[in-house]
Coordinates of C-alpha atoms in Angstrom, one line a residue:
Chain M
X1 CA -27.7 -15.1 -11.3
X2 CA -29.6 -12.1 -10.6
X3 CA -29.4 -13.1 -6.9
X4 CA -25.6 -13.8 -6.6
X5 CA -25.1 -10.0 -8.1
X6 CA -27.1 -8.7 -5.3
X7 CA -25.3 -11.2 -3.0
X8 CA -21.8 -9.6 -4.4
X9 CA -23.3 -6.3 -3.7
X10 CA -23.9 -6.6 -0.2
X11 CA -20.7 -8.3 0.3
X12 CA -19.2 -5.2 -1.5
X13 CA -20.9 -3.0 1.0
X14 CA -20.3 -4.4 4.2
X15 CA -16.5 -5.1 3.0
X16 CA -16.6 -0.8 2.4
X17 CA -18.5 -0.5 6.3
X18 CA -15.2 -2.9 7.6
X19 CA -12.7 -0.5 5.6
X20 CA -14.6 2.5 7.3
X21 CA -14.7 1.4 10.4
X22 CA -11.0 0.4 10.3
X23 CA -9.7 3.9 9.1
X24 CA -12.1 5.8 11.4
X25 CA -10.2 3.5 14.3
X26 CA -7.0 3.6 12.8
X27 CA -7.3 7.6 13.0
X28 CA -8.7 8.1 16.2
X29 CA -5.3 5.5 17.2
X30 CA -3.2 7.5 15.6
X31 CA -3.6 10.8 17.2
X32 CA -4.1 9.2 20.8
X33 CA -0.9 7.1 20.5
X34 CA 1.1 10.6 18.9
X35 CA -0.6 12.4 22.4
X36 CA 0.9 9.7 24.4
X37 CA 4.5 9.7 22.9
X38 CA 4.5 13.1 23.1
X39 CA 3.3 13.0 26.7
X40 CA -0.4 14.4 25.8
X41 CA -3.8 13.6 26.0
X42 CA -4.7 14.4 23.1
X43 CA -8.2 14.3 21.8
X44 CA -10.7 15.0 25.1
X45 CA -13.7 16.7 24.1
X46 CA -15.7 14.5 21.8
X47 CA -17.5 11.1 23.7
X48 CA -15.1 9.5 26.5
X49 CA -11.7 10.2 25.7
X50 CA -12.8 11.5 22.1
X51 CA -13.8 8.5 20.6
X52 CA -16.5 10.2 18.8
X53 CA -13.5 12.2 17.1
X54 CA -13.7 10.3 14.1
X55 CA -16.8 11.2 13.3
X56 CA -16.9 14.4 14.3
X57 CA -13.9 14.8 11.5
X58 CA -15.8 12.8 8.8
X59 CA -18.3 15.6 9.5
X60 CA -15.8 18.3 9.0
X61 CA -14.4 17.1 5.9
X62 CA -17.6 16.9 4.4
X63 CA -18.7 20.8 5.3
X64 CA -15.3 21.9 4.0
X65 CA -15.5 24.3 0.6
X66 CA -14.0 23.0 -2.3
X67 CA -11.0 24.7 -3.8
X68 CA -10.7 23.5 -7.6
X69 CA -7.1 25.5 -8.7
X70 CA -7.2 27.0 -11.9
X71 CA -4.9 25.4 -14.2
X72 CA -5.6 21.9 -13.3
X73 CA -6.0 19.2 -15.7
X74 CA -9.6 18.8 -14.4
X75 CA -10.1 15.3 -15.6
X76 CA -7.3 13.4 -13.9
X77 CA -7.3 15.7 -11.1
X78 CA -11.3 14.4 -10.3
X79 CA -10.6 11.3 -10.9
X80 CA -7.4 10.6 -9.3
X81 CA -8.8 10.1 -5.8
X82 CA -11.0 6.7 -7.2
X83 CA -7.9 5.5 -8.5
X84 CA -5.9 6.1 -5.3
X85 CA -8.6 4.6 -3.0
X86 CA -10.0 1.7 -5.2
X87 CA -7.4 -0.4 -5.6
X88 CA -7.1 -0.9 -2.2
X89 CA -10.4 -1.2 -1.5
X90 CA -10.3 -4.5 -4.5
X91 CA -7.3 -6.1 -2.6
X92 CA -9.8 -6.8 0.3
X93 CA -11.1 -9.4 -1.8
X94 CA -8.6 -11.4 -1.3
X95 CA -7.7 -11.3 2.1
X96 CA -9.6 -13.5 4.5
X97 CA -11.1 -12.4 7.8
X98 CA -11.8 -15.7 9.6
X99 CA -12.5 -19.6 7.8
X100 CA -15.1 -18.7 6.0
X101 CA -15.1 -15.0 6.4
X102 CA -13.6 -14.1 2.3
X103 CA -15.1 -12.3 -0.7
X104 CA -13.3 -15.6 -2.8
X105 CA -10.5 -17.2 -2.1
X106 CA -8.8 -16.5 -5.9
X107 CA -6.2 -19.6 -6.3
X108 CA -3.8 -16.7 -7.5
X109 CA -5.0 -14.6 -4.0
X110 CA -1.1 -13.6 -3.4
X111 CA -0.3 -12.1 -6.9
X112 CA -4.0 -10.5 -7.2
X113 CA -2.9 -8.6 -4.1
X114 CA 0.6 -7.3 -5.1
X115 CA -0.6 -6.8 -8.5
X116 CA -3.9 -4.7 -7.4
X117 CA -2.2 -2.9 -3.9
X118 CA 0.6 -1.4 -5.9
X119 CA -2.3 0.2 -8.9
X120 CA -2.4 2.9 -6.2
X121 CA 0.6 4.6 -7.2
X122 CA -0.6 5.4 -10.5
X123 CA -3.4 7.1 -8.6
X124 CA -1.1 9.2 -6.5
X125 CA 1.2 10.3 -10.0
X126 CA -2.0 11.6 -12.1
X127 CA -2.7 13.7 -8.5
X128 CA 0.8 15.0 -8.2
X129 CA 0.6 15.8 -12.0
X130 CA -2.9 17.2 -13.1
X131 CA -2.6 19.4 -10.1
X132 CA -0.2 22.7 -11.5
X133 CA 1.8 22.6 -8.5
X134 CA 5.7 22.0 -8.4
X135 CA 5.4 20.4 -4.7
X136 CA 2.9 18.1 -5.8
X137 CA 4.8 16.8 -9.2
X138 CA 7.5 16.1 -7.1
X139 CA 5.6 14.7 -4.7
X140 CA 3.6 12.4 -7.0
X141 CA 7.0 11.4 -8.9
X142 CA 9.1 10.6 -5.4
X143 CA 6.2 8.3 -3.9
X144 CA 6.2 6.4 -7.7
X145 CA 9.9 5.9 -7.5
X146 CA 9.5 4.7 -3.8
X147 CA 6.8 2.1 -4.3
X148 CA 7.8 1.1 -7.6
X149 CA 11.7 0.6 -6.0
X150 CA 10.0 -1.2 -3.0
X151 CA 8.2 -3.4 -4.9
X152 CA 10.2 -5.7 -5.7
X153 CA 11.8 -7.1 -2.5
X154 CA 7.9 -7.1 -1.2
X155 CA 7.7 -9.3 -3.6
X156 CA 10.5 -11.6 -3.0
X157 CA 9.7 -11.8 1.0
X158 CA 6.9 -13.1 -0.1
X159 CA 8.2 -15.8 -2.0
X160 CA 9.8 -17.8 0.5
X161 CA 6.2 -18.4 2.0
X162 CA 4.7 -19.6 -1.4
X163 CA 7.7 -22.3 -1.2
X164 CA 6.9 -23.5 2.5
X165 CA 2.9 -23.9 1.4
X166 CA 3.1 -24.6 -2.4
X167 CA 0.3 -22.7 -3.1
X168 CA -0.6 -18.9 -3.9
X169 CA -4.7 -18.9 -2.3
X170 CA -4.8 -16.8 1.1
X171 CA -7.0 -19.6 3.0
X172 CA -4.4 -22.5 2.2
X173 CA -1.0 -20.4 3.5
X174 CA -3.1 -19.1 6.4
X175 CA -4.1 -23.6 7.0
X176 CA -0.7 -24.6 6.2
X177 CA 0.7 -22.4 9.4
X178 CA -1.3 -24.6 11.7
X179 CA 2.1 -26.3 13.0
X180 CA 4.0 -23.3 13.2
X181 CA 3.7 -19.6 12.5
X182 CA 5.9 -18.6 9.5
X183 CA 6.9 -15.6 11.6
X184 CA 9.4 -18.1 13.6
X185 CA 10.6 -20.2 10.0
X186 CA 10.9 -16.8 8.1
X187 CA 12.1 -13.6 10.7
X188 CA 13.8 -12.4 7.8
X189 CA 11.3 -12.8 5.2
X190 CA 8.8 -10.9 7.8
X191 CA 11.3 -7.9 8.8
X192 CA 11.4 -7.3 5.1
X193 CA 8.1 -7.7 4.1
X194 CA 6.9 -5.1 6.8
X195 CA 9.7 -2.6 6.0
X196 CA 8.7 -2.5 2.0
X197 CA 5.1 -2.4 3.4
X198 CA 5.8 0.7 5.5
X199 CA 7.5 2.3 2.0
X200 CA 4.5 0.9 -0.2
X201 CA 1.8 3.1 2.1
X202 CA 4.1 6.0 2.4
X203 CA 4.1 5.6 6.2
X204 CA 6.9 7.5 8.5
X205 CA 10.2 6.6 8.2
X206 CA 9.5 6.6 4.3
X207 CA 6.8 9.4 3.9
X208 CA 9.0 11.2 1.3
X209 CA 6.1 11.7 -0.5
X210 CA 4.8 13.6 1.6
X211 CA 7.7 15.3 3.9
X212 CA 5.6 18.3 5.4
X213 CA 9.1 20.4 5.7
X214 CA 10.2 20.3 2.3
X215 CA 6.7 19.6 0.1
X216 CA 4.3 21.7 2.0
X217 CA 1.9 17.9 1.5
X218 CA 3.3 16.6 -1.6
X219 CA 0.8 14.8 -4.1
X220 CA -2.2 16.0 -2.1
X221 CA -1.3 19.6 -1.9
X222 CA -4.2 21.0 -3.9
X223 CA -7.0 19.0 -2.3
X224 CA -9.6 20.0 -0.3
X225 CA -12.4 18.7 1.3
X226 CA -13.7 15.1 0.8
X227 CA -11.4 15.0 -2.1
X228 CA -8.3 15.1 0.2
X229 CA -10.2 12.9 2.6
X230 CA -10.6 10.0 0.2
X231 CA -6.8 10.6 -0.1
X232 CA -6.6 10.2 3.8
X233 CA -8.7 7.1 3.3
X234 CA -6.8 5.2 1.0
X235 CA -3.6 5.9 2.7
X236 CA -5.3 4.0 6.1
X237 CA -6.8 1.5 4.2
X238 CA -3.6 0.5 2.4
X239 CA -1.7 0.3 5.7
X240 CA -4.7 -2.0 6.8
X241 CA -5.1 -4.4 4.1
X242 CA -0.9 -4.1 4.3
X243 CA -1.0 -5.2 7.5
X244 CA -4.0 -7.8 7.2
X245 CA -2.1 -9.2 4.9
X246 CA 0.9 -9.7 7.2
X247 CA -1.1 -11.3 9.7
X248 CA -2.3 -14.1 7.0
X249 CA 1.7 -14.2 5.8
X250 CA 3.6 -14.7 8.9
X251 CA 1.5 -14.7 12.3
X252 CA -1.2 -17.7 11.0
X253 CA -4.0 -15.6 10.1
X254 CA -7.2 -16.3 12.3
X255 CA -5.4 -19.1 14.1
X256 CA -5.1 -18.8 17.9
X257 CA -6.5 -20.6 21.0
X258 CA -9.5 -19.3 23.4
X259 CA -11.2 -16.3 21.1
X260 CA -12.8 -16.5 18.2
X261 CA -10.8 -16.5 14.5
X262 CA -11.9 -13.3 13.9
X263 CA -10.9 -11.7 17.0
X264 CA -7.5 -13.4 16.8
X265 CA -7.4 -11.5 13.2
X266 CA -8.2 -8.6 14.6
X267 CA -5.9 -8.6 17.3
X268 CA -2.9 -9.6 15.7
X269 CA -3.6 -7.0 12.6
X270 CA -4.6 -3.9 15.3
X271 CA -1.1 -4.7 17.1
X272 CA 0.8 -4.4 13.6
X273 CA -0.9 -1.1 12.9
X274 CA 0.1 -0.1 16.2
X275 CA 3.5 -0.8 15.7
X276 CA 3.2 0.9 12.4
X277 CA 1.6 4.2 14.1
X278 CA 4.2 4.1 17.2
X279 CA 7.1 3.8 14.4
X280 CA 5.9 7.3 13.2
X281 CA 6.5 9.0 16.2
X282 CA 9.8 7.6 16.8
X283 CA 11.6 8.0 14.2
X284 CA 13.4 10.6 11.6
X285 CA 12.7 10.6 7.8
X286 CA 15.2 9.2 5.6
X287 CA 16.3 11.4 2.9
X288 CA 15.7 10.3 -1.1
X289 CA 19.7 8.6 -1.1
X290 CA 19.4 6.5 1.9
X291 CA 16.2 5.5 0.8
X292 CA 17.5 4.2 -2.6
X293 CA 20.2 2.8 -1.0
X294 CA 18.2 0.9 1.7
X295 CA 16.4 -0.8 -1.2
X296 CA 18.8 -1.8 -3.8
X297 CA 22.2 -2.5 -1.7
X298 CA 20.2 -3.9 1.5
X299 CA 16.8 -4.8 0.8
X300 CA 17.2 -6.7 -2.3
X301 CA 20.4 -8.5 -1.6
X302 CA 18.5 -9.7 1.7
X303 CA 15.7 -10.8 0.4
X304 CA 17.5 -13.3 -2.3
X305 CA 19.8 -14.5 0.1
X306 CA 16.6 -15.4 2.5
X307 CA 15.2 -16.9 -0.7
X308 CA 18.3 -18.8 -0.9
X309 CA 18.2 -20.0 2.7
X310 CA 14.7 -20.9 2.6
X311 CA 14.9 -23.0 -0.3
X312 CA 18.2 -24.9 1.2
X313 CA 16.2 -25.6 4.3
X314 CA 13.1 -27.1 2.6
X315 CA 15.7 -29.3 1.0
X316 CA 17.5 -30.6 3.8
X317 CA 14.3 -30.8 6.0
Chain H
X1 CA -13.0 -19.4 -20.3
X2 CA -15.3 -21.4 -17.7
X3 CA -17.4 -20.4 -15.4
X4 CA -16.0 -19.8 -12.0
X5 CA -12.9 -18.0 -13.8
X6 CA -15.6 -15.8 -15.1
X7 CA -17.4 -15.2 -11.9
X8 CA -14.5 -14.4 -10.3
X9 CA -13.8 -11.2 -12.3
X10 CA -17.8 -10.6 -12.2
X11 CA -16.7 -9.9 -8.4
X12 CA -13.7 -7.9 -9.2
X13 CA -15.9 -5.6 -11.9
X14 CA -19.1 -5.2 -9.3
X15 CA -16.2 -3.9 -6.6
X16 CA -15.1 -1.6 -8.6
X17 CA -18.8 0.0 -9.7
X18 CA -20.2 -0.5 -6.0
X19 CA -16.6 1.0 -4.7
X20 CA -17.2 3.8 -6.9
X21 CA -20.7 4.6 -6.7
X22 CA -19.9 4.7 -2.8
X23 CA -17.3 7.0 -3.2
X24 CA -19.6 9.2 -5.6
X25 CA -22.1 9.2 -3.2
X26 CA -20.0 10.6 -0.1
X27 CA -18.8 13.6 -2.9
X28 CA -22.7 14.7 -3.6
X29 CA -23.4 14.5 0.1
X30 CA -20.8 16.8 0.5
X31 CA -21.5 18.7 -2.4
X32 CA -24.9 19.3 -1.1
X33 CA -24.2 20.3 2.0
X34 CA -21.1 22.5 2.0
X35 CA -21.2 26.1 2.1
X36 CA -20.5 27.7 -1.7
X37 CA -18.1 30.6 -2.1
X38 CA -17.5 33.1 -4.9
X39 CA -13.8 31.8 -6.2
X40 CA -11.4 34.8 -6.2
X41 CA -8.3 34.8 -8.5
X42 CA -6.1 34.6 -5.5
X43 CA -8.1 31.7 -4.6
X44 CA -7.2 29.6 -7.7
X45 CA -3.2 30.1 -7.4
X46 CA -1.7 26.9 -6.8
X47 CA 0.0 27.2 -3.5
X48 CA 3.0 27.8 -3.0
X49 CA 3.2 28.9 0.6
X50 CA 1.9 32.3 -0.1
X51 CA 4.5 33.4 -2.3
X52 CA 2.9 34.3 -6.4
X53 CA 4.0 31.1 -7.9
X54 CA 7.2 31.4 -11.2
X55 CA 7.4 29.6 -13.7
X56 CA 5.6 26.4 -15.1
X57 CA 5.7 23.1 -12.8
X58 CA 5.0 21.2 -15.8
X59 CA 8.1 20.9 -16.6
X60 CA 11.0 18.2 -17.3
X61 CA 12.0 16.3 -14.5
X62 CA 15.0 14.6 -13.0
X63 CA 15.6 11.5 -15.7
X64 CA 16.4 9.4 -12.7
X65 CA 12.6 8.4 -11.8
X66 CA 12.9 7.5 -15.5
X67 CA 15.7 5.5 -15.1
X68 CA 14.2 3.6 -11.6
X69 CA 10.8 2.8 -13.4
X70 CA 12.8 0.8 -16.5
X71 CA 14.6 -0.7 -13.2
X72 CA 11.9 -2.1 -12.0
X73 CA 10.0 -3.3 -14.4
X74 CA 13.3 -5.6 -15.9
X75 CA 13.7 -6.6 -12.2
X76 CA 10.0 -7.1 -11.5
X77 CA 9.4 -9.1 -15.0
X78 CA 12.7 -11.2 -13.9
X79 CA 11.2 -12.1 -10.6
X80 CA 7.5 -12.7 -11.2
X81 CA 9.1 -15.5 -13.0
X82 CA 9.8 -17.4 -9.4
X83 CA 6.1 -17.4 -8.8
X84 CA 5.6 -20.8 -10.9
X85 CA 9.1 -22.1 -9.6
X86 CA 8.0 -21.3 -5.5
X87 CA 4.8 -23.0 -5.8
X88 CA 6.4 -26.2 -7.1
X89 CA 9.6 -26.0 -5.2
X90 CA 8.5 -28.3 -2.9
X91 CA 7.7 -31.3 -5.1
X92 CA 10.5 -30.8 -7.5
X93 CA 13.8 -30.8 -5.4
X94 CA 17.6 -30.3 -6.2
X95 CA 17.6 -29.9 -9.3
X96 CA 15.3 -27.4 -9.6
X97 CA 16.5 -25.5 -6.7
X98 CA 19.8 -25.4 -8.9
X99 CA 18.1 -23.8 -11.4
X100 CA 16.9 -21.2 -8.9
X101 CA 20.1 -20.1 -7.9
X102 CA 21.7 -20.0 -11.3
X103 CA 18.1 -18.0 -12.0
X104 CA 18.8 -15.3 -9.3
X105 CA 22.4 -14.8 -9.9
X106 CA 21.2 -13.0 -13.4
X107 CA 19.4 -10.3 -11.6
X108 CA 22.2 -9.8 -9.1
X109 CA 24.5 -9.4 -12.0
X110 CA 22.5 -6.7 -13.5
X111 CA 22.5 -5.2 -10.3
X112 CA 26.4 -5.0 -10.4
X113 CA 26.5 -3.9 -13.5
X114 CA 23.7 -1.1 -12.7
X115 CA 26.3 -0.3 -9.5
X116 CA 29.3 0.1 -11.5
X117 CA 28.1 2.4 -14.0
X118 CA 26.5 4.5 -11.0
X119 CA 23.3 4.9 -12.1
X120 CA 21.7 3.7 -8.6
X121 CA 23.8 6.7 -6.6
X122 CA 21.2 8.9 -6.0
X123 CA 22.8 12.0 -6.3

């Protein structure tokens, strides 16, 4: 018994050194790939083409003063950050790397991710509240009405691919795309899935939340320091595990000829966050209407007609 | 309860202490190291862009975040109800696909309704 803990322990750890190592990629990425939209170099200085950068920064944030502002409900406001960054830390467990390479494949893998990725938001809200500031409450109460809304055709692009495999565990819907990548039986399904993902992590063209030109830095206005940097964290993480989880939905996982599973994981996963860090430098924020609209009149309607399709297609096939 | 069940959320529970005794860690490392500073009162002003802050942000909000959270959840409790009927789909057939459709037309109806009344409009 006592060994297994330790066992989960070290399987904990090195699952937090993968996360690490994915944001501290994922930021150094998205500077250099902002530079090079914007015809730049960007970051120069630090290692060969500042690759060091990330840790330089991890560096900084740690040397940085602490501001605590004075009217803050000091309990939520320290604790916020865990609850931000945790939960999508957990849904790691459930997504596997390679055959083999998983924390436990859960038999309810699919619905312990939705259910655990979207605990974040509850994280963000107690930030945006405890913290005395009017840009943050709205901040905190805009991002909850965005995942919340978003939520639920997420959770219905899924659904056609529980109906093609017939089972919720990660490792069986990444086996049952052997044949065929769900990508090519469910284009839809994927188009929708990535969109709500994009809302869910409060990435660009949905970073209401955050909108630098009307909320100064919405939920996380009052950080500072490695406070705001766990904040930083969990937003990168959550775009990770959002796109990991992409890769196991639609592109078949670890499956791939030539390379190794994991590299195959890695690759198709690094080229989703690409696209997700390209699509912030492209395009325009939507305002709070659209957004809404987007959701319940396009979104939603899709997704349930794609449901619809799917299931008339596993019938007459 | 048997026993992998219980392991499983064993894992879940040891996650969450390891994940946050990591996180703890990284704040006293930086709580060691960084440089202390006397706090001014200027200093503890929420900011506002530089501006002296009016007024009390804890205040009542628009009711339509209100409104989207009750949303959600009767739409989110409608449709978690699909799990159990996607992972079956496949052995069950016709009949049961039926039952899906008539299943889904309730939530689109409540979406009409919801549109007709305007309460979607974000305004």
């Amino acid at each position: 018994m006592l060994l297994s803990l330790i066992f989960i322990i070290i399987q904990a750890l090195i699952v937090f050194a993968i996360v690490g190592a994915a944001v501290a990629v994922t930021l150094y990425s998205e500077i250099k790939v902002a530079s090079h939209v914007q015809s730049k170099l960007g970051y120069m200085r630090t290692g060969w083409h500042g690759s060091l950068q990330g840790i330089a920064d991890m560096i900084k944030l740690l040397l940085k003063e602490e501001i605590l502002p004075g009217k803050i409900d000091k309990l939520i406001f320290l604790i916020a950050p865990y609850v931000a960054f945790l939960p999508v830390f957990l849904s790691f467990i459930a997504i596997p790397l390679g055959p083999g390479l998983i924390v436990k494949d859960l038999n309810i893998g699919i619905l312990y991710f939705l259910a655990i990725s979207s605990v974040g938001a509850i994280g963000i809200i107690m930030a945006g509240w405890s913290s005395y500031n009017k840009y943050s409450l709205i901040g905190g109460l805009r991002s909850t009405a965005q995942v919340i809304s978003y939520e639920i055709p997420h959770l219905l692009s899924i659904l056609p691919v529980i109906m093609l495999t017939g089972s919720l565990s990660t490792v069986s819907i990444v086996n049952a795309q052997e044949k065929v990548w769900y990508i090519f039986l469910q284009p839809l399904g994927f188009l929708i899935y990535f969109i709500s993902t994009l809302a869910e992590c409060n990435r660009t063209p949905f970073d209401l939340p955050e909108a630098e030109s009307e909320l100064v830095s919405g939920y996380h206005t009052e950080y500072s320091g490695m406070r705001f940097g766990l904040f930083f964290m969990a937003e990168y993480t959550h775009v990770i595990a959002g796109c990991a989880m992409a890769t196991i939905l639609f592109l078949g996982g670890w499956r791939g000829v030539f390379l190794p599973p994991f590299f195959w994981f890695l690759l198709k996963t690094s080229f989703l966050v690409f696209i997700v860090l390209l699509l912030r430098w492209t395009l325009p924020r939507f305002r709070m209407d659209q957004h809404m609209y987007l959701n319940w009149y396009i979104l939603l309607p899709l997704s349930l007609f794609n449901l619809i399709i799917t299931g008339l297609g596993i019938l007459l096939f | 309860m048997d026993y992998s069940f219980t392991f499983d959320y064993l894992i879940l529970i040891i996650f969450i202490l390891t994940g946050s005794s990591i996180l703890g860690i990284i704040l006293f490392i930086s709580s060691l190291i960084r440089p202390s500073s006397k706090s001014t009162p200027d200093k503890l002003l929420p900011y506002e862009c530089g501006n002296i802050p009016t007024g009390k942000p804890w205040i009542q909000f628009r009711i339509h975040y209100y409104i989207f959270a009750l949303i959600f959840v009767v739409f989110d409790a409608v449709f978690i109800f699909l799990f159990p009927w996607a992972i079956v789909f496949k052995e069950l057939g016709t009949r049961v696909f039926l039952a899906g459709i008539i299943f889904v037309c309730i939530p689109v109806i409540g979406l009409i309704y919801l549109t007709r009344k305007g309460i979607l409009k974000w305004i």
